[in-house]
């Protein structure tokens, strides 16, 4: 079987669409395919980018061109099927990538109650996140605030490792004010947004109001998040993912 045919088969078995990270795991397992290397990641990336059989949905998310209408309908991105707007899809998609990264890095992951039933690539976010109950690492008023953060990672001591806020179009100061509430904790904070909003982030975080958390808050673009997600799938051993 040719390499691009193996990628097509892997994507077909995933419902007609898949993240690049998922393809790294599945396309290489398609029988009777010769890759010529034990780590054919560059070949898979090149195939989806250059072959007309594939099209890009979002950074890191690809689909079969022959199933375009069907896939877009599944993801509610085609206007005639739309039950959710594209902005909501974007928000949930990037939340899901963050949750998967956290899971693969052995952190416990949590998404807010209001987001648990949102669909992420054929599953509910609640089914991807590992925590059903938020860890009570501080007093209640702060806990209630923390539970609204888009994605939370916890370490094995049940303390927060990182907080992520996905800002597609909403004002960034909302997230920065939220992060500032936890300035006494050793937590990493990330604003996830389109790269076009980087300068806006830099202006906001430079305000004296956020000087206490300035060094702890990072900007993460959608493209960089996608690359991170793909990289984690490349570097985390398969047996770890499978719990072996």
PDB file of C-alpha atoms in Angstrom:
ATOM      1  CA  UNK A   1       0.000   0.000   0.000  1.00  0.00           C
ATOM      2  CA  UNK A   2       1.267   3.472  -0.853  1.00  0.00           C
ATOM      3  CA  UNK A   3       1.955   5.884   1.989  1.00  0.00           C
ATOM      4  CA  UNK A   4      -0.795   8.335   1.092  1.00  0.00           C
ATOM      5  CA  UNK A   5      -3.243   5.421   0.848  1.00  0.00           C
ATOM      6  CA  UNK A   6      -2.288   4.373   4.379  1.00  0.00           C
ATOM      7  CA  UNK A   7      -2.995   7.895   5.616  1.00  0.00           C
ATOM      8  CA  UNK A   8      -6.337   7.865   3.804  1.00  0.00           C
ATOM      9  CA  UNK A   9      -7.269   4.533   5.376  1.00  0.00           C
ATOM     10  CA  UNK A  10      -6.297   5.705   8.853  1.00  0.00           C
ATOM     11  CA  UNK A  11      -8.363   8.849   8.411  1.00  0.00           C
ATOM     12  CA  UNK A  12     -11.296   6.900   7.007  1.00  0.00           C
ATOM     13  CA  UNK A  13     -11.252   4.633  10.066  1.00  0.00           C
ATOM     14  CA  UNK A  14     -11.352   7.753  12.260  1.00  0.00           C
ATOM     15  CA  UNK A  15     -14.574   8.974  10.666  1.00  0.00           C
ATOM     16  CA  UNK A  16     -13.088  10.856   7.740  1.00  0.00           C
ATOM     17  CA  UNK A  17     -11.072  13.339   9.816  1.00  0.00           C
ATOM     18  CA  UNK A  18      -8.239  13.246  12.348  1.00  0.00           C
ATOM     19  CA  UNK A  19      -5.644  15.350  14.086  1.00  0.00           C
ATOM     20  CA  UNK A  20      -2.121  15.095  12.775  1.00  0.00           C
ATOM     21  CA  UNK A  21      -1.052  13.599  16.088  1.00  0.00           C
ATOM     22  CA  UNK A  22      -3.654  10.867  15.763  1.00  0.00           C
ATOM     23  CA  UNK A  23      -2.452  10.092  12.240  1.00  0.00           C
ATOM     24  CA  UNK A  24       1.092   9.711  13.528  1.00  0.00           C
ATOM     25  CA  UNK A  25      -0.157   6.850  15.669  1.00  0.00           C
ATOM     26  CA  UNK A  26      -2.578   5.177  13.279  1.00  0.00           C
ATOM     27  CA  UNK A  27      -1.239   5.581   9.752  1.00  0.00           C
ATOM     28  CA  UNK A  28       2.020   3.909  10.717  1.00  0.00           C
ATOM     29  CA  UNK A  29       0.096   0.826  11.854  1.00  0.00           C
ATOM     30  CA  UNK A  30      -1.707   0.251   8.564  1.00  0.00           C
ATOM     31  CA  UNK A  31      -0.583  -3.190   7.303  1.00  0.00           C
ATOM     32  CA  UNK A  32       1.546  -3.653   4.192  1.00  0.00           C
ATOM     33  CA  UNK A  33       2.831  -0.078   4.156  1.00  0.00           C
ATOM     34  CA  UNK A  34       6.553   0.629   3.855  1.00  0.00           C
ATOM     35  CA  UNK A  35       7.617   3.916   5.422  1.00  0.00           C
ATOM     36  CA  UNK A  36      11.378   3.479   5.180  1.00  0.00           C
ATOM     37  CA  UNK A  37      11.842   4.864   8.695  1.00  0.00           C
ATOM     38  CA  UNK A  38      10.618   4.150  12.211  1.00  0.00           C
ATOM     39  CA  UNK A  39       9.476   7.756  12.605  1.00  0.00           C
ATOM     40  CA  UNK A  40       7.766   8.770   9.345  1.00  0.00           C
ATOM     41  CA  UNK A  41       6.198  11.886  10.820  1.00  0.00           C
ATOM     42  CA  UNK A  42       7.527  14.288   8.195  1.00  0.00           C
ATOM     43  CA  UNK A  43       6.115  12.071   5.438  1.00  0.00           C
ATOM     44  CA  UNK A  44       2.646  12.039   6.996  1.00  0.00           C
ATOM     45  CA  UNK A  45       2.668  15.812   7.463  1.00  0.00           C
ATOM     46  CA  UNK A  46       3.779  16.306   3.860  1.00  0.00           C
ATOM     47  CA  UNK A  47       1.094  13.937   2.561  1.00  0.00           C
ATOM     48  CA  UNK A  48      -1.839  15.768   4.174  1.00  0.00           C
ATOM     49  CA  UNK A  49      -0.437  19.155   3.185  1.00  0.00           C
ATOM     50  CA  UNK A  50       0.336  18.362  -0.445  1.00  0.00           C
ATOM     51  CA  UNK A  51      -2.085  15.672  -1.615  1.00  0.00           C
ATOM     52  CA  UNK A  52      -5.421  16.765  -3.031  1.00  0.00           C
ATOM     53  CA  UNK A  53      -7.157  13.899  -1.208  1.00  0.00           C
ATOM     54  CA  UNK A  54      -7.006  15.914   2.045  1.00  0.00           C
ATOM     55  CA  UNK A  55      -8.141  19.321   3.240  1.00  0.00           C
ATOM     56  CA  UNK A  56      -7.393  21.341   6.356  1.00  0.00           C
ATOM     57  CA  UNK A  57     -10.236  22.090   8.771  1.00  0.00           C
ATOM     58  CA  UNK A  58      -8.272  23.805  11.526  1.00  0.00           C
ATOM     59  CA  UNK A  59      -4.596  23.875  12.554  1.00  0.00           C
ATOM     60  CA  UNK A  60      -3.639  20.253  13.141  1.00  0.00           C
ATOM     61  CA  UNK A  61      -7.014  18.902  11.977  1.00  0.00           C
ATOM     62  CA  UNK A  62      -7.357  17.308   8.528  1.00  0.00           C
ATOM     63  CA  UNK A  63     -10.071  15.475   6.619  1.00  0.00           C
ATOM     64  CA  UNK A  64     -10.712  13.503   3.454  1.00  0.00           C
ATOM     65  CA  UNK A  65     -11.719  15.707   0.548  1.00  0.00           C
ATOM     66  CA  UNK A  66     -14.051  12.977  -0.694  1.00  0.00           C
ATOM     67  CA  UNK A  67     -16.015  13.244   2.568  1.00  0.00           C
ATOM     68  CA  UNK A  68     -15.946  17.034   2.901  1.00  0.00           C
ATOM     69  CA  UNK A  69     -19.709  17.573   3.227  1.00  0.00           C
ATOM     70  CA  UNK A  70     -20.145  14.609   5.553  1.00  0.00           C
ATOM     71  CA  UNK A  71     -17.277  15.663   7.819  1.00  0.00           C
ATOM     72  CA  UNK A  72     -18.353  19.298   7.999  1.00  0.00           C
ATOM     73  CA  UNK A  73     -21.870  18.140   8.827  1.00  0.00           C
ATOM     74  CA  UNK A  74     -20.521  15.953  11.644  1.00  0.00           C
ATOM     75  CA  UNK A  75     -18.601  18.888  13.043  1.00  0.00           C
ATOM     76  CA  UNK A  76     -21.466  21.330  12.437  1.00  0.00           C
ATOM     77  CA  UNK A  77     -19.290  23.615  10.354  1.00  0.00           C
ATOM     78  CA  UNK A  78     -21.326  23.658   7.152  1.00  0.00           C
ATOM     79  CA  UNK A  79     -23.962  26.385   7.163  1.00  0.00           C
ATOM     80  CA  UNK A  80     -26.788  24.139   5.999  1.00  0.00           C
ATOM     81  CA  UNK A  81     -26.181  21.735   8.901  1.00  0.00           C
ATOM     82  CA  UNK A  82     -24.989  24.286  11.443  1.00  0.00           C
ATOM     83  CA  UNK A  83     -26.217  23.722  14.999  1.00  0.00           C
ATOM     84  CA  UNK A  84     -23.222  25.502  16.512  1.00  0.00           C
ATOM     85  CA  UNK A  85     -21.375  28.508  15.231  1.00  0.00           C
ATOM     86  CA  UNK A  86     -17.755  28.195  14.068  1.00  0.00           C
ATOM     87  CA  UNK A  87     -16.537  30.238  17.033  1.00  0.00           C
ATOM     88  CA  UNK A  88     -17.945  27.676  19.454  1.00  0.00           C
ATOM     89  CA  UNK A  89     -16.308  24.886  17.461  1.00  0.00           C
ATOM     90  CA  UNK A  90     -12.957  26.699  17.595  1.00  0.00           C
ATOM     91  CA  UNK A  91     -13.199  27.181  21.345  1.00  0.00           C
ATOM     92  CA  UNK A  92     -14.072  23.546  22.035  1.00  0.00           C
ATOM     93  CA  UNK A  93     -11.515  22.213  19.554  1.00  0.00           C
ATOM     94  CA  UNK A  94      -8.623  24.015  21.221  1.00  0.00           C
ATOM     95  CA  UNK A  95      -9.904  23.067  24.661  1.00  0.00           C
ATOM     96  CA  UNK A  96      -9.850  19.445  23.531  1.00  0.00           C
ATOM     97  CA  UNK A  97      -6.286  19.690  22.241  1.00  0.00           C
ATOM     98  CA  UNK A  98      -5.172  21.111  25.587  1.00  0.00           C
ATOM     99  CA  UNK A  99      -6.928  18.333  27.478  1.00  0.00           C
ATOM    100  CA  UNK A 100      -5.321  15.651  25.313  1.00  0.00           C
ATOM    101  CA  UNK A 101      -1.871  17.174  25.786  1.00  0.00           C
ATOM    102  CA  UNK A 102      -2.361  17.249  29.551  1.00  0.00           C
ATOM    103  CA  UNK A 103      -3.520  13.644  29.586  1.00  0.00           C
ATOM    104  CA  UNK A 104      -0.514  12.458  27.601  1.00  0.00           C
ATOM    105  CA  UNK A 105       1.811  14.376  29.930  1.00  0.00           C
ATOM    106  CA  UNK A 106       0.312  12.549  32.930  1.00  0.00           C
ATOM    107  CA  UNK A 107      -1.594  15.499  34.389  1.00  0.00           C
ATOM    108  CA  UNK A 108      -5.178  15.272  35.561  1.00  0.00           C
ATOM    109  CA  UNK A 109      -7.392  17.461  33.410  1.00  0.00           C
ATOM    110  CA  UNK A 110     -10.593  19.397  34.061  1.00  0.00           C
ATOM    111  CA  UNK A 111     -13.021  21.437  31.966  1.00  0.00           C
ATOM    112  CA  UNK A 112     -15.804  23.663  33.368  1.00  0.00           C
ATOM    113  CA  UNK A 113     -19.250  22.130  33.976  1.00  0.00           C
ATOM    114  CA  UNK A 114     -20.806  24.344  31.302  1.00  0.00           C
ATOM    115  CA  UNK A 115     -18.409  22.902  28.697  1.00  0.00           C
ATOM    116  CA  UNK A 116     -18.553  19.215  29.586  1.00  0.00           C
ATOM    117  CA  UNK A 117     -21.195  18.295  27.007  1.00  0.00           C
ATOM    118  CA  UNK A 118     -19.641  20.183  24.125  1.00  0.00           C
ATOM    119  CA  UNK A 119     -18.497  17.860  21.324  1.00  0.00           C
ATOM    120  CA  UNK A 120     -14.811  17.408  20.607  1.00  0.00           C
ATOM    121  CA  UNK A 121     -14.108  15.330  17.499  1.00  0.00           C
ATOM    122  CA  UNK A 122     -16.894  12.854  18.086  1.00  0.00           C
ATOM    123  CA  UNK A 123     -16.711  12.779  21.885  1.00  0.00           C
ATOM    124  CA  UNK A 124     -17.881  15.008  24.715  1.00  0.00           C
ATOM    125  CA  UNK A 125     -15.196  17.084  26.412  1.00  0.00           C
ATOM    126  CA  UNK A 126     -16.146  15.408  29.691  1.00  0.00           C
ATOM    127  CA  UNK A 127     -15.176  12.057  28.179  1.00  0.00           C
ATOM    128  CA  UNK A 128     -11.732  13.371  27.265  1.00  0.00           C
ATOM    129  CA  UNK A 129     -10.955  15.144  30.555  1.00  0.00           C
ATOM    130  CA  UNK A 130      -9.892  12.854  33.395  1.00  0.00           C
ATOM    131  CA  UNK A 131     -11.434  14.712  36.337  1.00  0.00           C
ATOM    132  CA  UNK A 132     -15.132  14.758  37.111  1.00  0.00           C
ATOM    133  CA  UNK A 133     -14.629  16.688  40.343  1.00  0.00           C
ATOM    134  CA  UNK A 134     -12.361  19.701  40.743  1.00  0.00           C
ATOM    135  CA  UNK A 135      -9.550  19.275  43.280  1.00  0.00           C
ATOM    136  CA  UNK A 136     -10.136  21.429  46.367  1.00  0.00           C
ATOM    137  CA  UNK A 137      -6.692  23.014  46.609  1.00  0.00           C
ATOM    138  CA  UNK A 138      -7.820  26.280  48.251  1.00  0.00           C
ATOM    139  CA  UNK A 139     -10.813  27.967  49.872  1.00  0.00           C
ATOM    140  CA  UNK A 140     -14.232  27.904  48.276  1.00  0.00           C
ATOM    141  CA  UNK A 141     -14.490  31.378  46.759  1.00  0.00           C
ATOM    142  CA  UNK A 142     -11.303  30.823  44.772  1.00  0.00           C
ATOM    143  CA  UNK A 143     -12.335  27.298  43.851  1.00  0.00           C
ATOM    144  CA  UNK A 144     -15.536  28.569  42.298  1.00  0.00           C
ATOM    145  CA  UNK A 145     -13.470  31.009  40.263  1.00  0.00           C
ATOM    146  CA  UNK A 146     -10.974  28.335  39.183  1.00  0.00           C
ATOM    147  CA  UNK A 147     -13.725  25.996  38.011  1.00  0.00           C
ATOM    148  CA  UNK A 148     -14.620  28.461  35.250  1.00  0.00           C
ATOM    149  CA  UNK A 149     -11.157  28.322  33.646  1.00  0.00           C
ATOM    150  CA  UNK A 150     -11.304  26.689  30.204  1.00  0.00           C
ATOM    151  CA  UNK A 151      -8.761  23.941  30.923  1.00  0.00           C
ATOM    152  CA  UNK A 152      -6.955  23.054  34.144  1.00  0.00           C
ATOM    153  CA  UNK A 153      -4.053  20.659  34.606  1.00  0.00           C
ATOM    154  CA  UNK A 154      -3.324  19.172  38.044  1.00  0.00           C
ATOM    155  CA  UNK A 155      -0.163  17.442  39.242  1.00  0.00           C
ATOM    156  CA  UNK A 156      -0.025  14.243  41.286  1.00  0.00           C
ATOM    157  CA  UNK A 157      -0.270  16.275  44.513  1.00  0.00           C
ATOM    158  CA  UNK A 158      -3.636  17.621  43.343  1.00  0.00           C
ATOM    159  CA  UNK A 159      -2.372  21.172  42.930  1.00  0.00           C
ATOM    160  CA  UNK A 160      -2.858  23.110  39.696  1.00  0.00           C
ATOM    161  CA  UNK A 161       0.047  22.898  37.273  1.00  0.00           C
ATOM    162  CA  UNK A 162      -1.359  25.087  34.502  1.00  0.00           C
ATOM    163  CA  UNK A 163      -4.458  27.102  33.655  1.00  0.00           C
ATOM    164  CA  UNK A 164      -5.499  27.803  30.049  1.00  0.00           C
ATOM    165  CA  UNK A 165      -8.011  30.312  28.732  1.00  0.00           C
ATOM    166  CA  UNK A 166      -9.058  30.155  25.066  1.00  0.00           C
ATOM    167  CA  UNK A 167      -9.769  33.681  23.827  1.00  0.00           C
ATOM    168  CA  UNK A 168     -11.223  33.595  20.330  1.00  0.00           C
ATOM    169  CA  UNK A 169     -12.892  36.988  20.369  1.00  0.00           C
ATOM    170  CA  UNK A 170     -13.665  37.899  23.984  1.00  0.00           C
ATOM    171  CA  UNK A 171     -11.616  40.553  25.831  1.00  0.00           C
ATOM    172  CA  UNK A 172      -8.366  39.191  27.254  1.00  0.00           C
ATOM    173  CA  UNK A 173      -8.591  41.180  30.434  1.00  0.00           C
ATOM    174  CA  UNK A 174     -11.320  38.806  31.649  1.00  0.00           C
ATOM    175  CA  UNK A 175      -8.817  35.955  31.705  1.00  0.00           C
ATOM    176  CA  UNK A 176      -5.983  38.061  33.104  1.00  0.00           C
ATOM    177  CA  UNK A 177      -8.132  39.211  36.012  1.00  0.00           C
ATOM    178  CA  UNK A 178      -9.038  35.592  36.636  1.00  0.00           C
ATOM    179  CA  UNK A 179      -5.377  34.518  36.579  1.00  0.00           C
ATOM    180  CA  UNK A 180      -4.433  37.314  38.962  1.00  0.00           C
ATOM    181  CA  UNK A 181      -6.695  35.790  41.601  1.00  0.00           C
ATOM    182  CA  UNK A 182      -4.203  32.900  41.804  1.00  0.00           C
ATOM    183  CA  UNK A 183      -0.988  34.907  41.930  1.00  0.00           C
ATOM    184  CA  UNK A 184      -0.024  33.284  45.252  1.00  0.00           C
ATOM    185  CA  UNK A 185       0.095  29.840  43.651  1.00  0.00           C
ATOM    186  CA  UNK A 186       2.895  28.393  41.542  1.00  0.00           C
ATOM    187  CA  UNK A 187       0.815  27.964  38.416  1.00  0.00           C
ATOM    188  CA  UNK A 188       1.614  28.529  34.749  1.00  0.00           C
ATOM    189  CA  UNK A 189      -0.979  30.590  32.884  1.00  0.00           C
ATOM    190  CA  UNK A 190      -1.681  30.588  29.161  1.00  0.00           C
ATOM    191  CA  UNK A 191      -3.813  32.762  26.920  1.00  0.00           C
ATOM    192  CA  UNK A 192      -4.658  30.733  23.796  1.00  0.00           C
ATOM    193  CA  UNK A 193      -5.687  32.841  20.814  1.00  0.00           C
ATOM    194  CA  UNK A 194      -5.127  33.643  17.166  1.00  0.00           C
ATOM    195  CA  UNK A 195      -1.583  34.866  16.531  1.00  0.00           C
ATOM    196  CA  UNK A 196      -3.102  38.171  15.344  1.00  0.00           C
ATOM    197  CA  UNK A 197      -3.963  38.923  18.979  1.00  0.00           C
ATOM    198  CA  UNK A 198      -0.382  38.596  20.272  1.00  0.00           C
ATOM    199  CA  UNK A 199       0.213  42.356  20.295  1.00  0.00           C
ATOM    200  CA  UNK A 200      -3.058  42.876  22.144  1.00  0.00           C
ATOM    201  CA  UNK A 201      -1.868  40.354  24.728  1.00  0.00           C
ATOM    202  CA  UNK A 202       1.485  42.103  25.079  1.00  0.00           C
ATOM    203  CA  UNK A 203      -0.223  45.446  25.657  1.00  0.00           C
ATOM    204  CA  UNK A 204      -2.563  44.000  28.270  1.00  0.00           C
ATOM    205  CA  UNK A 205       0.036  42.008  30.199  1.00  0.00           C
ATOM    206  CA  UNK A 206       2.354  45.040  30.308  1.00  0.00           C
ATOM    207  CA  UNK A 207      -0.191  46.940  32.373  1.00  0.00           C
ATOM    208  CA  UNK A 208       0.888  47.598  35.951  1.00  0.00           C
ATOM    209  CA  UNK A 209      -2.317  45.887  37.071  1.00  0.00           C
ATOM    210  CA  UNK A 210      -0.822  42.539  36.046  1.00  0.00           C
ATOM    211  CA  UNK A 211       2.796  43.084  37.075  1.00  0.00           C
ATOM    212  CA  UNK A 212       2.556  40.363  39.732  1.00  0.00           C
ATOM    213  CA  UNK A 213       1.738  37.672  37.158  1.00  0.00           C
ATOM    214  CA  UNK A 214       3.451  39.066  34.057  1.00  0.00           C
ATOM    215  CA  UNK A 215       6.305  36.551  34.128  1.00  0.00           C
ATOM    216  CA  UNK A 216       3.936  33.616  34.636  1.00  0.00           C
ATOM    217  CA  UNK A 217       1.500  34.294  31.793  1.00  0.00           C
ATOM    218  CA  UNK A 218       2.362  33.163  28.272  1.00  0.00           C
ATOM    219  CA  UNK A 219       0.672  33.651  24.914  1.00  0.00           C
ATOM    220  CA  UNK A 220      -0.010  30.459  22.954  1.00  0.00           C
ATOM    221  CA  UNK A 221      -1.192  30.804  19.361  1.00  0.00           C
ATOM    222  CA  UNK A 222      -3.545  28.287  17.778  1.00  0.00           C
ATOM    223  CA  UNK A 223      -0.820  27.162  15.369  1.00  0.00           C
ATOM    224  CA  UNK A 224       1.706  26.708  18.165  1.00  0.00           C
ATOM    225  CA  UNK A 225      -0.843  24.757  20.199  1.00  0.00           C
ATOM    226  CA  UNK A 226      -1.452  22.490  17.220  1.00  0.00           C
ATOM    227  CA  UNK A 227       2.299  21.934  16.843  1.00  0.00           C
ATOM    228  CA  UNK A 228       2.581  21.173  20.554  1.00  0.00           C
ATOM    229  CA  UNK A 229      -0.262  18.656  20.331  1.00  0.00           C
ATOM    230  CA  UNK A 230       1.397  16.935  17.367  1.00  0.00           C
ATOM    231  CA  UNK A 231       4.800  16.926  19.064  1.00  0.00           C
ATOM    232  CA  UNK A 232       3.431  15.301  22.217  1.00  0.00           C
ATOM    233  CA  UNK A 233       1.922  12.499  20.154  1.00  0.00           C
ATOM    234  CA  UNK A 234       5.346  11.992  18.568  1.00  0.00           C
ATOM    235  CA  UNK A 235       7.298  11.883  21.809  1.00  0.00           C
ATOM    236  CA  UNK A 236       5.037  10.088  24.289  1.00  0.00           C
ATOM    237  CA  UNK A 237       5.505   6.315  23.985  1.00  0.00           C
ATOM    238  CA  UNK A 238       2.531   4.424  22.585  1.00  0.00           C
ATOM    239  CA  UNK A 239       2.482   1.985  25.490  1.00  0.00           C
ATOM    240  CA  UNK A 240       2.097   4.912  27.895  1.00  0.00           C
ATOM    241  CA  UNK A 241      -0.962   6.115  26.002  1.00  0.00           C
ATOM    242  CA  UNK A 242      -2.417   2.610  26.131  1.00  0.00           C
ATOM    243  CA  UNK A 243      -1.670   2.199  29.832  1.00  0.00           C
ATOM    244  CA  UNK A 244       0.704  -0.730  29.301  1.00  0.00           C
TER     245      UNK A 244
END
